[in-house]
Coordinates of N, CA, C and O in Angstrom, one line a residue:
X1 N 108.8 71.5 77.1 CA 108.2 71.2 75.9 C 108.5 69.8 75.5 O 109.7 69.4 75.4
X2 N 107.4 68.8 75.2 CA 107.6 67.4 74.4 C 108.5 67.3 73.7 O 109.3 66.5 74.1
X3 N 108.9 68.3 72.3 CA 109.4 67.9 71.4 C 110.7 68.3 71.9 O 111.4 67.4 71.5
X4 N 111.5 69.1 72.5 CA 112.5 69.6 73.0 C 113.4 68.3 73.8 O 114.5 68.0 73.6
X5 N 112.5 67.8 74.6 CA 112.4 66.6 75.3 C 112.7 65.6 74.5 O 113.7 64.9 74.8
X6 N 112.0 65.3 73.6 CA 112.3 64.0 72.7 C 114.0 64.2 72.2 O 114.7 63.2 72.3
X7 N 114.6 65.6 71.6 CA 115.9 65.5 71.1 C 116.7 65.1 72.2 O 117.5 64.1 72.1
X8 N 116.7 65.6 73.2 CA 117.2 64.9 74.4 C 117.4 63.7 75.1 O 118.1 63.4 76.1
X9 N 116.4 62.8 73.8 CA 116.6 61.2 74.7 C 117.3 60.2 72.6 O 117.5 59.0 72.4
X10 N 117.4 61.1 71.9 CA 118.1 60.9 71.0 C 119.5 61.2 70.6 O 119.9 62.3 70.4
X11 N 120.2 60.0 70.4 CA 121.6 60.4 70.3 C 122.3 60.1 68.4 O 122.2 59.1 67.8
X12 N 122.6 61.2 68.1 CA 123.0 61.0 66.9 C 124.3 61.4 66.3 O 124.8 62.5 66.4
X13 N 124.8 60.2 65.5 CA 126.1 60.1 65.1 C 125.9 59.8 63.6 O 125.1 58.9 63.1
X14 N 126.8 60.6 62.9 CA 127.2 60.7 61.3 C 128.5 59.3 61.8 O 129.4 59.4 62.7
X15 N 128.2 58.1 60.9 CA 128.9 57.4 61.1 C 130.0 57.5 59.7 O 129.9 58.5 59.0
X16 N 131.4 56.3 59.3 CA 131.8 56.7 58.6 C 131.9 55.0 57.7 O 132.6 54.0 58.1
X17 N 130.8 55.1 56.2 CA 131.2 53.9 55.7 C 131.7 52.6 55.5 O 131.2 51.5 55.5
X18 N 133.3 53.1 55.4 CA 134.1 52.6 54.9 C 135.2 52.3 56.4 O 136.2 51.6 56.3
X19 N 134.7 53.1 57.7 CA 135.6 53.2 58.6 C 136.3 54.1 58.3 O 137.1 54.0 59.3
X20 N 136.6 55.1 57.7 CA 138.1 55.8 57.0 C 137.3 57.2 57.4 O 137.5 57.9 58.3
X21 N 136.2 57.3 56.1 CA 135.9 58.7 55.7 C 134.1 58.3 55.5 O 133.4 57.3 55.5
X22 N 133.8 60.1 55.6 CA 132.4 60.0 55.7 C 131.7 59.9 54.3 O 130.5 60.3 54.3
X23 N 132.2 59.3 53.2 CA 131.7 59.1 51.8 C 132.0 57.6 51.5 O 132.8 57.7 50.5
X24 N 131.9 56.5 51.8 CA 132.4 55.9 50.6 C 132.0 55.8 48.9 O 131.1 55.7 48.0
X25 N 133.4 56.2 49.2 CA 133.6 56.2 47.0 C 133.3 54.8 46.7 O 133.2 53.7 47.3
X26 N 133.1 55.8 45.1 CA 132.5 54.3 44.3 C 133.7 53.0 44.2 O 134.9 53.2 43.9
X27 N 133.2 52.2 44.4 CA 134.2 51.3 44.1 C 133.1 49.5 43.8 O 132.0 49.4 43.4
X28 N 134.0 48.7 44.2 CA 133.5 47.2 43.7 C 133.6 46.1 44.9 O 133.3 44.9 45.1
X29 N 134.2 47.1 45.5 CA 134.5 46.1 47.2 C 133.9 46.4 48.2 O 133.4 47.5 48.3
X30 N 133.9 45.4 49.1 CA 133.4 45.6 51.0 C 133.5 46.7 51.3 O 134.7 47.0 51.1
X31 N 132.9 47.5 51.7 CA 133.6 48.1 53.3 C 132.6 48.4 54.6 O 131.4 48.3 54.7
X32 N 133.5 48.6 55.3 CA 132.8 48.1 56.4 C 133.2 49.3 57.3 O 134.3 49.7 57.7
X33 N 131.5 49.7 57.8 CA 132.0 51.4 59.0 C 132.7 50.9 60.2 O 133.3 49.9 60.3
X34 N 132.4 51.9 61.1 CA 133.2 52.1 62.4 C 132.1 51.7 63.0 O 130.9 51.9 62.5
X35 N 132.4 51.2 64.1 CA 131.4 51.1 65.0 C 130.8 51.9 66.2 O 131.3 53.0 66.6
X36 N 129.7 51.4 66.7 CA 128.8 52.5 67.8 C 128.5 51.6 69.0 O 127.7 50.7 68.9
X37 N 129.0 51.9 70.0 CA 128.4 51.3 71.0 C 126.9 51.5 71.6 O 126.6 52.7 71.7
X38 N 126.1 50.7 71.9 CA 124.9 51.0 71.9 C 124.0 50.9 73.5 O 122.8 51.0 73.7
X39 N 125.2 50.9 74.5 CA 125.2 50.5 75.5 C 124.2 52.1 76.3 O 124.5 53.2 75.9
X40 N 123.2 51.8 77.4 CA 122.4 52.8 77.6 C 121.2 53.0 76.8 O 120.2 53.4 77.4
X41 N 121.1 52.8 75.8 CA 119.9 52.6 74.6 C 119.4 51.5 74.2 O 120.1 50.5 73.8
X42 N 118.2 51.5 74.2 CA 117.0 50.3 73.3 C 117.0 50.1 72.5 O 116.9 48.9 72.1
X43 N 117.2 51.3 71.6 CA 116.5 50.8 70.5 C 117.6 51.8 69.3 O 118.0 52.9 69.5
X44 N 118.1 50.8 68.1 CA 118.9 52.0 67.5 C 118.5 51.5 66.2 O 118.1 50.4 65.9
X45 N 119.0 53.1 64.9 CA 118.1 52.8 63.6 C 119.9 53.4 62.6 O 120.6 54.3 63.1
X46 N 120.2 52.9 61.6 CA 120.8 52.8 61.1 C 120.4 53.5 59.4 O 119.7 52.7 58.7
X47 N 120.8 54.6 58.8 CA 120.6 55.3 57.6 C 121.2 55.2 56.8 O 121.9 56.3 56.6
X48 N 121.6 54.0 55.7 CA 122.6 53.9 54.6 C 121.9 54.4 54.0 O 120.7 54.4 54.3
X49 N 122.6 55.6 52.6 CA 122.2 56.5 51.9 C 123.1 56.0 50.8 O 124.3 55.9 50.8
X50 N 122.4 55.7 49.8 CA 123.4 55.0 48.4 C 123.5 56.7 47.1 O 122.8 57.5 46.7
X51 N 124.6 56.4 46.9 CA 125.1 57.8 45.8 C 124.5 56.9 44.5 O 123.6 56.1 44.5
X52 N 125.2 57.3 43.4 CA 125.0 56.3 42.2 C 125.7 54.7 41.9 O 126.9 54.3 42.1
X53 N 124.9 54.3 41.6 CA 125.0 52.7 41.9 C 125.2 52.1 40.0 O 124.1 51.9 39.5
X54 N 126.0 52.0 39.4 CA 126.4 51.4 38.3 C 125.4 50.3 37.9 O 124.9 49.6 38.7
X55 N 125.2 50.3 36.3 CA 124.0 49.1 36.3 C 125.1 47.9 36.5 O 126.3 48.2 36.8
X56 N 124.7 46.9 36.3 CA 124.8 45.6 36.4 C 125.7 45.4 38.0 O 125.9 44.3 38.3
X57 N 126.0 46.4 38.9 CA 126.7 46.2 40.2 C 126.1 45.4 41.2 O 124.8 45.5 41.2
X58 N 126.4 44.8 41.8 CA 125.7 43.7 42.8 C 126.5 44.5 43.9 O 127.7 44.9 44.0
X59 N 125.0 44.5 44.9 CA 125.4 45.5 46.2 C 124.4 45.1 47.2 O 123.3 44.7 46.9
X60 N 124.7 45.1 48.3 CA 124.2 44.5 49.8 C 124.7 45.1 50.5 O 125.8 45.5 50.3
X61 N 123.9 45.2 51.8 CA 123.8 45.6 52.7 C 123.9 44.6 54.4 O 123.2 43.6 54.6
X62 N 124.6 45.1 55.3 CA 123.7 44.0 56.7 C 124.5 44.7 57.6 O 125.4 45.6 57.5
X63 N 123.8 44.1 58.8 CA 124.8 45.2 60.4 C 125.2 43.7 60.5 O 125.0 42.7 59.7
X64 N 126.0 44.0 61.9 CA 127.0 43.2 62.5 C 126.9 43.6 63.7 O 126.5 44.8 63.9
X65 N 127.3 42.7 65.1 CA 127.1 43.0 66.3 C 128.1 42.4 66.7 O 128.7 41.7 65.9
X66 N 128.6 42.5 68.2 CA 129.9 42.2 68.7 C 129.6 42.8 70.1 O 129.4 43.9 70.5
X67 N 129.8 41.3 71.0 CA 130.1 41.4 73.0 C 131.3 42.8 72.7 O 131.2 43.9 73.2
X68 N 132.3 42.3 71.8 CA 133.7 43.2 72.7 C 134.6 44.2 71.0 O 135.7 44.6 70.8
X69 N 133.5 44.3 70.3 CA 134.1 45.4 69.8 C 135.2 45.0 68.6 O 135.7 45.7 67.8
X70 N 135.3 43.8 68.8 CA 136.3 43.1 68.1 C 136.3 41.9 67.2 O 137.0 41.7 66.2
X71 N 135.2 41.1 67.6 CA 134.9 40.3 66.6 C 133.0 40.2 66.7 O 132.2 40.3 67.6
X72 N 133.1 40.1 65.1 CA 131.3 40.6 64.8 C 131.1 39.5 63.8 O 131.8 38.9 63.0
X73 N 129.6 39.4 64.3 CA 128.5 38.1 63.7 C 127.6 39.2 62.9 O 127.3 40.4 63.1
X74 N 127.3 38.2 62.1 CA 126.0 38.9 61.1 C 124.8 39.1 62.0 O 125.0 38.4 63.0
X75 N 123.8 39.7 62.1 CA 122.7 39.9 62.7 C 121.2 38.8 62.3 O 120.5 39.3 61.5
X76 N 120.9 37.9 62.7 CA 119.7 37.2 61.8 C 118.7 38.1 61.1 O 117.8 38.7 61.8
X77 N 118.8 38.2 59.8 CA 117.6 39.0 59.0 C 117.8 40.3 59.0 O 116.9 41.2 59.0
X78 N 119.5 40.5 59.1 CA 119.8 42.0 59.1 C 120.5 42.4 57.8 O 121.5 43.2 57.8
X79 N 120.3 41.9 56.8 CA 121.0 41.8 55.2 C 119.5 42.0 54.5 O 118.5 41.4 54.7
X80 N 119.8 43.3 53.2 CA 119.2 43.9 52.2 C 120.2 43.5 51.5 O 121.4 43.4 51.9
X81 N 119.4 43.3 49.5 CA 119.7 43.5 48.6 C 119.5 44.9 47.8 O 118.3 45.1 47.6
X82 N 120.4 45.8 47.3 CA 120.1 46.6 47.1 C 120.2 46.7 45.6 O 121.3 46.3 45.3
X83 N 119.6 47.1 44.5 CA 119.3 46.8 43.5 C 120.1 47.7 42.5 O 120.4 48.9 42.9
X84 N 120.5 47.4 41.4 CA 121.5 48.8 40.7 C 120.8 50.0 40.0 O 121.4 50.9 39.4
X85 N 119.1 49.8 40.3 CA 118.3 50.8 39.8 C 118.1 51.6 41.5 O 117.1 52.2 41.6
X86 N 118.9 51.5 42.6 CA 118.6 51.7 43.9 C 119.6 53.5 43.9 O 120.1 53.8 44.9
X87 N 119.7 54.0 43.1 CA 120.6 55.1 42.6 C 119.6 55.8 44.2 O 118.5 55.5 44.5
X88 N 120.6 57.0 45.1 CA 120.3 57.9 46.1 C 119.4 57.2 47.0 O 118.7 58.0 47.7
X89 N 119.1 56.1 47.1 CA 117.9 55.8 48.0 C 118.5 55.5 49.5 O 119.6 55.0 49.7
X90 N 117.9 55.8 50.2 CA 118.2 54.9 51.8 C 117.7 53.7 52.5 O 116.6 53.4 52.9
X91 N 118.6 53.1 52.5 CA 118.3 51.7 53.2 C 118.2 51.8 55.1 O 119.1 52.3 55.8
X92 N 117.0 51.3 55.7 CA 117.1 51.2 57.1 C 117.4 50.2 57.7 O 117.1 49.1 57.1
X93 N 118.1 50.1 58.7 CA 118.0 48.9 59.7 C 117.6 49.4 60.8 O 117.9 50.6 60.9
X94 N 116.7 48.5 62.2 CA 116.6 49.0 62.8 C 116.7 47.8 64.3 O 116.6 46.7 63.9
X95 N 116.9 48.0 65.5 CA 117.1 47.3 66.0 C 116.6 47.3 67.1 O 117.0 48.4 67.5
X96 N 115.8 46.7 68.2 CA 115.1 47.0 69.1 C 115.6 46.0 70.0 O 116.2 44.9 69.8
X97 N 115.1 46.8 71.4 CA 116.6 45.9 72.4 C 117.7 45.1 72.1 O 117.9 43.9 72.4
X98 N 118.6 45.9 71.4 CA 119.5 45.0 71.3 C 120.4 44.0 72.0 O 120.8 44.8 72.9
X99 N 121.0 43.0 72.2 CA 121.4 41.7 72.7 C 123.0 42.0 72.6 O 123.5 41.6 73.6
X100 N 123.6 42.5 71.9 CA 125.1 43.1 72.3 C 125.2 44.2 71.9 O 124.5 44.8 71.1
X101 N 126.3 44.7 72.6 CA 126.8 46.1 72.6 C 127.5 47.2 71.6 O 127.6 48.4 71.8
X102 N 127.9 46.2 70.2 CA 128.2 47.2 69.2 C 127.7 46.7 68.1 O 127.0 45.7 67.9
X103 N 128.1 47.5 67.1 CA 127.0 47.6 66.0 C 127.7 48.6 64.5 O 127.9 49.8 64.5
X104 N 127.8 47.7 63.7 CA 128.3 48.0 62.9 C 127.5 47.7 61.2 O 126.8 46.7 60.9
X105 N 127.9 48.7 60.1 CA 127.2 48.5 58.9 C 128.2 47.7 57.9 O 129.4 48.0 58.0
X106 N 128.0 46.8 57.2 CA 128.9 46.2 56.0 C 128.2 46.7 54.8 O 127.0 46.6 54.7
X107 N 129.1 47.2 53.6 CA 128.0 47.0 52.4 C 129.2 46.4 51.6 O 130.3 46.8 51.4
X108 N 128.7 45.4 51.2 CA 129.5 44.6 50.0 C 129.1 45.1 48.4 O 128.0 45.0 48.0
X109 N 129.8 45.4 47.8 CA 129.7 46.0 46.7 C 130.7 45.0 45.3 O 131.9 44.8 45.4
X110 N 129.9 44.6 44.1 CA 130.7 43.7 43.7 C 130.9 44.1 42.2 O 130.7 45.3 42.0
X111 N 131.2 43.5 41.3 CA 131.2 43.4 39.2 C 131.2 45.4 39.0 O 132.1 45.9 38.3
X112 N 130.2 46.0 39.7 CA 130.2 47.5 39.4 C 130.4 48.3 40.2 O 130.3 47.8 41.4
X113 N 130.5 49.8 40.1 CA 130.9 50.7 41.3 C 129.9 51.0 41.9 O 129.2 51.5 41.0
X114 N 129.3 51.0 43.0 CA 128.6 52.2 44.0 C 129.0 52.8 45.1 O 129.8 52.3 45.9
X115 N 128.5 53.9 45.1 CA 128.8 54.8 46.1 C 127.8 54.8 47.1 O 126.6 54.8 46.9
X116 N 128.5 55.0 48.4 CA 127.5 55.2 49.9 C 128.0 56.7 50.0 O 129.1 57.1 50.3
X117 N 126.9 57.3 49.8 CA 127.1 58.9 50.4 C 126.6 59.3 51.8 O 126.5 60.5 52.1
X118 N 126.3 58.4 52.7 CA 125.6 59.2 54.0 C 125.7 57.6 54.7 O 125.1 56.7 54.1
X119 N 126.4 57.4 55.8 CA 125.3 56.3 57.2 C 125.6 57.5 58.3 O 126.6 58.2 58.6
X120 N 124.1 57.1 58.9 CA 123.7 57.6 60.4 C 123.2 56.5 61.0 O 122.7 55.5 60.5
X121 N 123.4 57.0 62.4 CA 123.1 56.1 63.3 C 122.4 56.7 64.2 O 123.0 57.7 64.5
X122 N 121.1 56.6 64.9 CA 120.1 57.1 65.8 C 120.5 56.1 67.0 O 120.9 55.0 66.8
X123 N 120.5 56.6 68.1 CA 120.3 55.8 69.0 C 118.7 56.4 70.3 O 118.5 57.5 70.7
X124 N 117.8 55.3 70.5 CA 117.1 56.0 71.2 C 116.6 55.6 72.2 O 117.4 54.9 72.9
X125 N 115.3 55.9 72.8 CA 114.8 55.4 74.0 C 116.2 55.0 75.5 O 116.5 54.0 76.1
X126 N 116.4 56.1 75.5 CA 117.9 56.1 76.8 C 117.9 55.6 77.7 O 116.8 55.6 78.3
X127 N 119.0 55.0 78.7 CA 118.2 54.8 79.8 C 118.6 56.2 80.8 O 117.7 56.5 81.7
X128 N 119.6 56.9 80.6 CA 119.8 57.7 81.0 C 119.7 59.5 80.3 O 120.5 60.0 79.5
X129 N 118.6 60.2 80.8 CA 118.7 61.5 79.6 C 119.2 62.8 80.6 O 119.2 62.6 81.8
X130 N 119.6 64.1 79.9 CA 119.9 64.1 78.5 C 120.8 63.6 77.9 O 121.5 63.1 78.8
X131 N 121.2 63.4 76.6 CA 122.0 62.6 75.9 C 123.2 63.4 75.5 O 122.9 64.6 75.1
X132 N 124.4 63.1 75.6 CA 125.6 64.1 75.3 C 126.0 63.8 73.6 O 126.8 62.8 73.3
X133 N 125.5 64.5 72.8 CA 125.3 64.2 71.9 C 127.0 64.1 70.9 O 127.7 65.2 71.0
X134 N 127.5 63.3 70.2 CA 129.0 63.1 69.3 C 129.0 64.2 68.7 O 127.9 64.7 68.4
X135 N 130.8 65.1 68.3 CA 131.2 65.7 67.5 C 130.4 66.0 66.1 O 130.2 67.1 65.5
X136 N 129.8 64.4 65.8 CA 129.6 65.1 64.3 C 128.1 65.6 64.2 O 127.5 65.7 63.2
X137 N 127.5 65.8 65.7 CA 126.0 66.7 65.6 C 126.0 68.2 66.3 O 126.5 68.7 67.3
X138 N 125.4 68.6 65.3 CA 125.2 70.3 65.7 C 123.3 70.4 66.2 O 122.4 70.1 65.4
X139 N 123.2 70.8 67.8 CA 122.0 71.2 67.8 C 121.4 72.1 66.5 O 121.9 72.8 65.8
X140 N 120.0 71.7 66.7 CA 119.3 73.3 65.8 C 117.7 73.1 66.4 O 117.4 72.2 67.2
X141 N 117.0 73.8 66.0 CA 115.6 74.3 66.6 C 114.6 73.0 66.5 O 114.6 71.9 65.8
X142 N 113.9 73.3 67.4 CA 112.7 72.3 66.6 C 111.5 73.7 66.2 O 111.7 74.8 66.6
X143 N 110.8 73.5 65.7 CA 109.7 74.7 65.3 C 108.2 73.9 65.1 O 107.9 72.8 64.7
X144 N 107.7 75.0 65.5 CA 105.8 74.4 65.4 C 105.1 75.3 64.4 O 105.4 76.4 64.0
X145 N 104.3 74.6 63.9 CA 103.6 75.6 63.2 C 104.4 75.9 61.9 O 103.9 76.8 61.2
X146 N 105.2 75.4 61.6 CA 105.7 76.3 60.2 C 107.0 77.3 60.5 O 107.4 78.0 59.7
X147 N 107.7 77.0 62.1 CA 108.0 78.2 62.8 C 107.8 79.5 62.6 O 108.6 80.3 62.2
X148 N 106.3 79.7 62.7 CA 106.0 81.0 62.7 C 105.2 81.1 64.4 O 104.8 82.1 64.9

């Protein structure tokens, strides 16, 4: 089956904001997730999910890449502003053939608190399938029709 097929050439990882934990709390500062190697994959999509965002807070967004895992450059044109009326929304990045091998989210947060409640990370188009998918994914069904 196609669709069965497709999960298969998709790799997905609950990443962790702040690097620490899978929420970052509200707060007024940087943080900055853990990283994903992207090595084997084309093409990868990035899911910041903002909690409540404080009015007047100044908050941004951008990925980061890195040859060795260890020191990371900004991405060209990989930086969103994210607005303090931006309350539960998700911000995308997405990246196609990427040019180095890891890949990381920053959200700078500044004057007020927001919260990041969710980053994911897709990785797709493989060079190698099936995809041995990270601890923090649980298979589940795909369904047609309504699964009926």
């Amino acid at each position: 089956m196609v669709l069965r097929q497709i999960q298969k050439e998709i790799y997905h990882k609950r990443m962790k904001p702040d690097g620490t934990n899978f929420v970052g709390a509200a707060g007024s500062t940087a943080i900055t997730s853990d990283s994903i190697d992207v090595v084997g994959f084309n093409n990868i999509c990035f899911q910041l999910v903002m909690g409540t965002i404080a009015s007047t807070a100044v908050t941004s967004a951008k990925i980061q890449w890195s040859d060795d895992n260890s020191t990371f450059a900004d991405v060209t044109n990989g930086s969103v502003t994210i607005a303090d009326t931006d309350d539960n929304k998700i911000v995308f990045f997405e990246v196609h053939r990427p040019k180095k091998r890891y890949f990381r989210v920053v959200t700078s947060r500044a004057t007020a608190n927001a919260t990041v409640d969710y980053l994911d990370a897709k990785l797709w188009n493989a060079t190698q399938v099936p995809v041995t998918q990270d601890a923090t994914t649980v298979e589940g069904g795909i369904f047609l029709n309504g699964g009926s």
